[in-house]
mmCIF file of C-alpha atoms in Angstrom:
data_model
loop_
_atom_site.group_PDB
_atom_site.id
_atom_site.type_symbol
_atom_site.label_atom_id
_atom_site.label_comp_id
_atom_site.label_asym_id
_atom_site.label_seq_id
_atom_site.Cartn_x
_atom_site.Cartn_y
_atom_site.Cartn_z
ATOM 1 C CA UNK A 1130 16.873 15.012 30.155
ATOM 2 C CA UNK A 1131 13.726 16.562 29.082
ATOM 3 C CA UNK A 1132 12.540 20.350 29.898
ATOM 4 C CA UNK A 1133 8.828 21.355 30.639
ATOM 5 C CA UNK A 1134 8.974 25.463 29.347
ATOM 6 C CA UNK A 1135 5.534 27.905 30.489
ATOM 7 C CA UNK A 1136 6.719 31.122 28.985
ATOM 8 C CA UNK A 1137 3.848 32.691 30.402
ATOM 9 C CA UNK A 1138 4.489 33.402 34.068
ATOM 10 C CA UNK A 1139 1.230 34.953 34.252
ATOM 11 C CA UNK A 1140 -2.240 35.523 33.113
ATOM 12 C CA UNK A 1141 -5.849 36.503 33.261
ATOM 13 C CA UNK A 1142 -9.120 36.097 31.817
ATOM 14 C CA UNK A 1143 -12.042 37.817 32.497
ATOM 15 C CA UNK A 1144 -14.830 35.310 34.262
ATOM 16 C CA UNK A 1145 -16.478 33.136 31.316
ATOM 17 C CA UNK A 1146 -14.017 33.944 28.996
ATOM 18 C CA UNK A 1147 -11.643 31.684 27.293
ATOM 19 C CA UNK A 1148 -7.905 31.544 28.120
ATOM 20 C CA UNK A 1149 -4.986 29.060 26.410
ATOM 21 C CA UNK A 1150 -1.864 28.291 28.447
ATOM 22 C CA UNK A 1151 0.772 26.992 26.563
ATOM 23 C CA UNK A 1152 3.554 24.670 27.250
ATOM 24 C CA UNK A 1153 6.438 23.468 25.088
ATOM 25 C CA UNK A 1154 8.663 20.434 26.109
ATOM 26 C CA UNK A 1155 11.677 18.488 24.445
ATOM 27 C CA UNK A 1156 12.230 15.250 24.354
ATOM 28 C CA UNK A 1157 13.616 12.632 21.835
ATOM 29 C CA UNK A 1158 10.981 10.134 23.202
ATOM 30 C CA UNK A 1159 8.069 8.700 21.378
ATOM 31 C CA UNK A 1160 5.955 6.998 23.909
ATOM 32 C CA UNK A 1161 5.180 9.341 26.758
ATOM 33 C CA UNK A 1162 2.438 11.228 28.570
ATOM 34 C CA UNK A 1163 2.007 14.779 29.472
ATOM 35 C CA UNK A 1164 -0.391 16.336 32.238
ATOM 36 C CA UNK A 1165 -1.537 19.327 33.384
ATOM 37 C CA UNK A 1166 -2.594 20.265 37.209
ATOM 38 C CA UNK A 1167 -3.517 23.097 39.133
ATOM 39 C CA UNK A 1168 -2.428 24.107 42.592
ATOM 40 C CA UNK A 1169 -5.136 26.399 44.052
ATOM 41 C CA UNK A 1170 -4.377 28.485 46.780
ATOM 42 C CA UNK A 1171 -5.328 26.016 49.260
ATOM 43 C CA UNK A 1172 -1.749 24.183 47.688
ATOM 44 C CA UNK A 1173 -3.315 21.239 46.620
ATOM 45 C CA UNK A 1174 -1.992 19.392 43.212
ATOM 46 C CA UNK A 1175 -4.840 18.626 41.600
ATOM 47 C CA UNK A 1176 -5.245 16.401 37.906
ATOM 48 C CA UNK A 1177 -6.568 18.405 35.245
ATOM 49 C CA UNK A 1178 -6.447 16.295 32.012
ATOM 50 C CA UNK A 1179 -3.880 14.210 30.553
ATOM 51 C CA UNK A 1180 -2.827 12.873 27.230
ATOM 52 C CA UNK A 1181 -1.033 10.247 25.966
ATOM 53 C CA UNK A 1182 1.575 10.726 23.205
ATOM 54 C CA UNK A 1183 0.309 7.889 20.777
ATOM 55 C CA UNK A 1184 -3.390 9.171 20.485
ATOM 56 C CA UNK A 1185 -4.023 11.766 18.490
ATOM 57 C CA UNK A 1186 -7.000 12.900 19.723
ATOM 58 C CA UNK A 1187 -6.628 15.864 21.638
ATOM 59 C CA UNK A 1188 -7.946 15.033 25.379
ATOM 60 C CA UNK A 1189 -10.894 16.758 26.901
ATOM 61 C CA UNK A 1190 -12.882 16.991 30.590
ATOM 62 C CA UNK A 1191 -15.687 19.469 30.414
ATOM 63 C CA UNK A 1192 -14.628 22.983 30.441
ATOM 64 C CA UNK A 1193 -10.668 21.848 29.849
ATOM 65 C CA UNK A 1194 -9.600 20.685 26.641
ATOM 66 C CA UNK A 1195 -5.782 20.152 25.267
ATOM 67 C CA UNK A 1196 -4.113 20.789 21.463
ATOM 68 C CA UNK A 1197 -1.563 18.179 21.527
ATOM 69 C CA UNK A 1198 1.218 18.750 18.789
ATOM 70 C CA UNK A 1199 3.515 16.079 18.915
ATOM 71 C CA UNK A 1200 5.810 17.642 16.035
ATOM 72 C CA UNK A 1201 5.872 20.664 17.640
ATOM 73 C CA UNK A 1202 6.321 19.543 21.393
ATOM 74 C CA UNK A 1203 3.447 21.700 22.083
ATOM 75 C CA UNK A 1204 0.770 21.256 24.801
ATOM 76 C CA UNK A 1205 -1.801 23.663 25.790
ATOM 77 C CA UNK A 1206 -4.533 23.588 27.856
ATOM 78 C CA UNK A 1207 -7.414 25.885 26.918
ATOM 79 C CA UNK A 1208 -9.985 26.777 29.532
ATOM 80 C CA UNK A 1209 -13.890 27.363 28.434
ATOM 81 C CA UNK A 1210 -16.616 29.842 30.160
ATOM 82 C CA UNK A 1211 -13.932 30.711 33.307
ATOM 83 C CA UNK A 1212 -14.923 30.368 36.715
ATOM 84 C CA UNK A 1213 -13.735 31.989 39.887
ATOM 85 C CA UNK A 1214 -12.206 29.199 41.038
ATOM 86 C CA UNK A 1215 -10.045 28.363 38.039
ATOM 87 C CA UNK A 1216 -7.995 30.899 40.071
ATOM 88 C CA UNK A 1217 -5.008 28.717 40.356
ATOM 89 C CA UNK A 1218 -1.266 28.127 39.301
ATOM 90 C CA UNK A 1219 -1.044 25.488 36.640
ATOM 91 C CA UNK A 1220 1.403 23.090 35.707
ATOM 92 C CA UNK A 1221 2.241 21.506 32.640
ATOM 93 C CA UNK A 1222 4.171 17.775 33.364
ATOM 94 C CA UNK A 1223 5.874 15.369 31.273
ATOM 95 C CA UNK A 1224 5.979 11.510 32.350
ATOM 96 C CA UNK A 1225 8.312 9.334 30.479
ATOM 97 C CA UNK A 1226 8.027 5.888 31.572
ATOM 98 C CA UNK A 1227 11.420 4.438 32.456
ATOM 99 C CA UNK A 1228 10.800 0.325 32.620
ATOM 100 C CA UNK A 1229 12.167 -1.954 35.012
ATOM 101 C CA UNK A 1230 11.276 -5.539 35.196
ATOM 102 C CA UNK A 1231 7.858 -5.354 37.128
ATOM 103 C CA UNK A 1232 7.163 -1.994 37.036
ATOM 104 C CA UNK A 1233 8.711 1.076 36.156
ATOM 105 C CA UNK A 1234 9.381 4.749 37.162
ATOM 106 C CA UNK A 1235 6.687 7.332 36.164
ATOM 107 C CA UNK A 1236 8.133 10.499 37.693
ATOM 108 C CA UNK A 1237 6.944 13.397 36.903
ATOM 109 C CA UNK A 1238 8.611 16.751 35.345
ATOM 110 C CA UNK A 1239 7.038 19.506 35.500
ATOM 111 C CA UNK A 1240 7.285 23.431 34.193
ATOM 112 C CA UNK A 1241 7.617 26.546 36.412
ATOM 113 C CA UNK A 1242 3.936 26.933 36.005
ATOM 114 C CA UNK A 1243 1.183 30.024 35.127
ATOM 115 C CA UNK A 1244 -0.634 31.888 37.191
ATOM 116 C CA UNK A 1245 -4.163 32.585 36.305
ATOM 117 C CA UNK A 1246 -6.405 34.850 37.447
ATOM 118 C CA UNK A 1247 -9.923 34.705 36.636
ATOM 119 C CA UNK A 1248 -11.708 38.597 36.765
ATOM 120 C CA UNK A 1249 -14.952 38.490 38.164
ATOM 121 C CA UNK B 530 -9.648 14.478 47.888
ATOM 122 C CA UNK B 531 -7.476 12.390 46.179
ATOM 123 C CA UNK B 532 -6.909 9.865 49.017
ATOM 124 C CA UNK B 533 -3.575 10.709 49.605
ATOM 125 C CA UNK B 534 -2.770 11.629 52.955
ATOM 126 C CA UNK B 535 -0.001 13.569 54.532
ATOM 127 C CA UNK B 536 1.073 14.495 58.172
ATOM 128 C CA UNK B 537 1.856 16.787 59.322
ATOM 129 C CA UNK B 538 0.489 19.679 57.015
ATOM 130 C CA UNK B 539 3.172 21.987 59.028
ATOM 131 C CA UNK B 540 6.247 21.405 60.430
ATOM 132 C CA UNK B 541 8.046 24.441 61.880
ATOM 133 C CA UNK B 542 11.969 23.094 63.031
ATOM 134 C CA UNK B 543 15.447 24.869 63.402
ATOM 135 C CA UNK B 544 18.107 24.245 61.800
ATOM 136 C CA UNK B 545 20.458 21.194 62.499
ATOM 137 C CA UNK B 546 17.578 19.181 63.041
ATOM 138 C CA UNK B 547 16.008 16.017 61.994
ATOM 139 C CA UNK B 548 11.974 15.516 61.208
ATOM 140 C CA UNK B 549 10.178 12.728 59.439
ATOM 141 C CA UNK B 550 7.444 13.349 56.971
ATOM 142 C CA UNK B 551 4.753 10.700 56.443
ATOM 143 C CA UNK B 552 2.467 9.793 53.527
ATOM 144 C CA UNK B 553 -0.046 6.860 53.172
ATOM 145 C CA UNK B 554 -0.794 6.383 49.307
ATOM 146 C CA UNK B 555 -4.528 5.675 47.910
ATOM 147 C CA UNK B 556 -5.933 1.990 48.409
ATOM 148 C CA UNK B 557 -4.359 -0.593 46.135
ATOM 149 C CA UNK B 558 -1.623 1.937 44.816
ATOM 150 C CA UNK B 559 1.676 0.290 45.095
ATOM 151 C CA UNK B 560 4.149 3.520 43.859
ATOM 152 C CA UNK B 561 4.683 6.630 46.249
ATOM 153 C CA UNK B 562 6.681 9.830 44.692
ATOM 154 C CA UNK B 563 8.272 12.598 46.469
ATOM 155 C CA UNK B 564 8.067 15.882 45.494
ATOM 156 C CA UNK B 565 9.997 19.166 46.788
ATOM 157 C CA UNK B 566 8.174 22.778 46.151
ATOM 158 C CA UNK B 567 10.583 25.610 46.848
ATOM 159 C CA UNK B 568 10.570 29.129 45.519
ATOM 160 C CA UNK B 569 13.460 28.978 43.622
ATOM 161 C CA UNK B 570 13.513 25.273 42.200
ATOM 162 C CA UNK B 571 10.114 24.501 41.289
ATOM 163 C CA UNK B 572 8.738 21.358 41.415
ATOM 164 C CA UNK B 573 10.973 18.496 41.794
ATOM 165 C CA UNK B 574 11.281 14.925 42.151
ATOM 166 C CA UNK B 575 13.191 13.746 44.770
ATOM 167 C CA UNK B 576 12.562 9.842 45.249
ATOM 168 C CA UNK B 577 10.128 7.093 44.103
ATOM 169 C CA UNK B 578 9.368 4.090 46.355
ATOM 170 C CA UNK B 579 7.943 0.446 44.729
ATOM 171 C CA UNK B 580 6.284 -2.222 47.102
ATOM 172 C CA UNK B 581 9.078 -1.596 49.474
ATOM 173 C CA UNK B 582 11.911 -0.845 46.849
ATOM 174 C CA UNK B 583 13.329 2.636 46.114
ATOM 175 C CA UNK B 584 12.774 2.588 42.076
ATOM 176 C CA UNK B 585 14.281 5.518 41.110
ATOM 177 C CA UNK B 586 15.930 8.734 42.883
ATOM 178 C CA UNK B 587 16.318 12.660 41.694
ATOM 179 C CA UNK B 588 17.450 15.545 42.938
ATOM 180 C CA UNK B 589 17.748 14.514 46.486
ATOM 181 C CA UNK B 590 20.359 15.071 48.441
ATOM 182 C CA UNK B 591 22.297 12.710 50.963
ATOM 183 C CA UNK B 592 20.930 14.292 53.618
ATOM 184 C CA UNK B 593 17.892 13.048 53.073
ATOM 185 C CA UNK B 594 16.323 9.432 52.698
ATOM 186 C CA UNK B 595 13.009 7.608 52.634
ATOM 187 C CA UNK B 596 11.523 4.298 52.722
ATOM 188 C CA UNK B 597 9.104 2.169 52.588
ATOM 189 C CA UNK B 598 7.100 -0.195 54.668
ATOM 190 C CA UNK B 599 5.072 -3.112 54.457
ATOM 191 C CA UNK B 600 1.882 -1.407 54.761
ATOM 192 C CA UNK B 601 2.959 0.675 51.588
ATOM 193 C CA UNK B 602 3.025 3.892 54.150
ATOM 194 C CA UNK B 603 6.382 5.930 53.137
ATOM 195 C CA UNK B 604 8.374 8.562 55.314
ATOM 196 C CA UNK B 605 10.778 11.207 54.047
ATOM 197 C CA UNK B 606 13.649 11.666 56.590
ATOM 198 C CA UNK B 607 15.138 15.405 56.450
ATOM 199 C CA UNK B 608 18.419 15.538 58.389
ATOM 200 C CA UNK B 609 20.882 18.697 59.688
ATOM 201 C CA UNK B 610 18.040 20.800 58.026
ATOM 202 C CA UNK B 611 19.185 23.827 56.732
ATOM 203 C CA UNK B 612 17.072 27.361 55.641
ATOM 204 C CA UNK B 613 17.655 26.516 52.341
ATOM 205 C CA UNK B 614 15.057 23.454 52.798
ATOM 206 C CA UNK B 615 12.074 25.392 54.034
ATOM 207 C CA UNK B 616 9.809 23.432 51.105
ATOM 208 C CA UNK B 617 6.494 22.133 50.439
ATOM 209 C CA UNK B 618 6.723 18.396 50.677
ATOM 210 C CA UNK B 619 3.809 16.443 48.194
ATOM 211 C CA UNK B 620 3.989 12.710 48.471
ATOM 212 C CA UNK B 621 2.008 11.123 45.108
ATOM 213 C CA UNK B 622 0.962 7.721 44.522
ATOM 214 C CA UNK B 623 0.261 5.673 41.185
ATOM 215 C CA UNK B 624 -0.803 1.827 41.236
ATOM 216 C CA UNK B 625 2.624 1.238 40.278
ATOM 217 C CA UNK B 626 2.103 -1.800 37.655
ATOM 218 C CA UNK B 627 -0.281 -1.334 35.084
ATOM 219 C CA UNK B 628 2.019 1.059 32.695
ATOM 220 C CA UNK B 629 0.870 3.480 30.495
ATOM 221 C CA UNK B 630 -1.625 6.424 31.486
ATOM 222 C CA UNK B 631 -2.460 4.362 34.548
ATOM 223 C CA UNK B 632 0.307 5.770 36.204
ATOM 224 C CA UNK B 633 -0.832 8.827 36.561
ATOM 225 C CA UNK B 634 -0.060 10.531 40.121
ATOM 226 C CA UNK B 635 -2.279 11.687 42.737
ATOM 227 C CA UNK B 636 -1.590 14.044 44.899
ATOM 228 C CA UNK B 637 -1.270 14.592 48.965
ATOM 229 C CA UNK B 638 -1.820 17.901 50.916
ATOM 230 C CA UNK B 639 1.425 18.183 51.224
ATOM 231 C CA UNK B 640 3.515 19.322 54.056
ATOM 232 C CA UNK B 641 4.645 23.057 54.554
ATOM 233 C CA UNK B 642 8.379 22.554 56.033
ATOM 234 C CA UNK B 643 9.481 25.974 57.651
ATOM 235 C CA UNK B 644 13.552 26.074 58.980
ATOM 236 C CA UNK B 645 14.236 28.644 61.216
#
């Protein structure tokens, strides 16, 4: 089965600063896809970025960017010029796609999460 | 808004009951995921639906079940509730045949399950 490890339960960053949360999973897959999304106090899951295994480029979306390293099972999302509402507990996710004729089973597993804190 | 919708965003019960949680997935997307959010366990997958078909199943137990109808609209059923289950419900939805990246999940508002 794989794991999804956040060893940092929490964090902050002071507002336009940069932060890095890691994540760490383990899997003896080759062809998967890992995610990151916040939950906001409002609760909502919300997409980040994702990345697929087989591209090495490392994914970006504006101020979010990822260093993907497949060796090391690593995946961290760093966060450019914080904003007050990056305030949020994020989630690091790991899809392996299990195939069935027709269509297959994405679901999703996910680590404990971090919770950051931007400082105004 | 990811056009995922949930109802009811709060659900207050007792325990030995039954309640029904509902979740329409975005246009065209044929997959819908449940998700638990408790405290202790995280986030967890409980149950993936297909055009009607369950597809795959996780940590959910017996008394619960879900389905599927024709108009891709999915309900969790939550029986002889317990305290233990006070949750956050998501339901997600992917398009379900493309593969790859595609399948990425969206997210619903959830529901906020409290057992008294």
């Amino acid at each position: 089965a794989q794991t999804v490890t956040q060893s940092q339960p929490e964090m902050s960053v002071q507002e336009a600063e940069t932060v890095t949360l890691s994540c760490t999973y383990d899997t003896s897959e080759s062809n998967y896809y890992l995610f990151w999304y916040k939950q906001p106090p409002s609760r909502q899951m919300i997409l980040v970025i994702r990345q697929e295994a087989y591209k090495q480029q490392n994914a970006t979306e504006n101020r979010f960017s990822v260093n993907f390293q497949k060796a090391a099972k690593s995946f961290s999302l760093k966060i450019s010029d914080s904003q007050l509402g990056d305030t949020a507990m994020y989630f690091c996710a790991f899809m392996k796609p299990l195939l069935y004729s027709g269509a297959g089973s994405y679901q999703l597993t996910f680590g404990k999460g971090t919770k950051l804190s931007v400082i105004p | 808004d990811s056009g995922v919708t949930q109802t009811p965003k709060h659900l207050i019960t007792a325990t030995g009951q039954r309640v029904t949680l509902r979740c329409s997935p975005r246009s065209g997307d044929l997959s819908v995921y449940w998700y638990q959010q408790s405290l202790d366990q995280g986030l967890q997958f409980l149950i993936q639906y297909y055009n009607g078909e369950e597809r795959a199943k996780g940590n959910i137990l017996e008394r619960f079940s879900a389905q599927q109808f024709p108009d891709l609209h999915s309900e969790l059923n939550l029986s002889s509730l317990e305290l233990g289950d006070s949750a956050l419900y998501f339901c997600a939805s992917s398009v379900g045949t493309s593969g790859g990246v595609q399948e990425t999940q969206y997210f619903g508002p959830g529901t906020r399950l409290l057992v008294l």
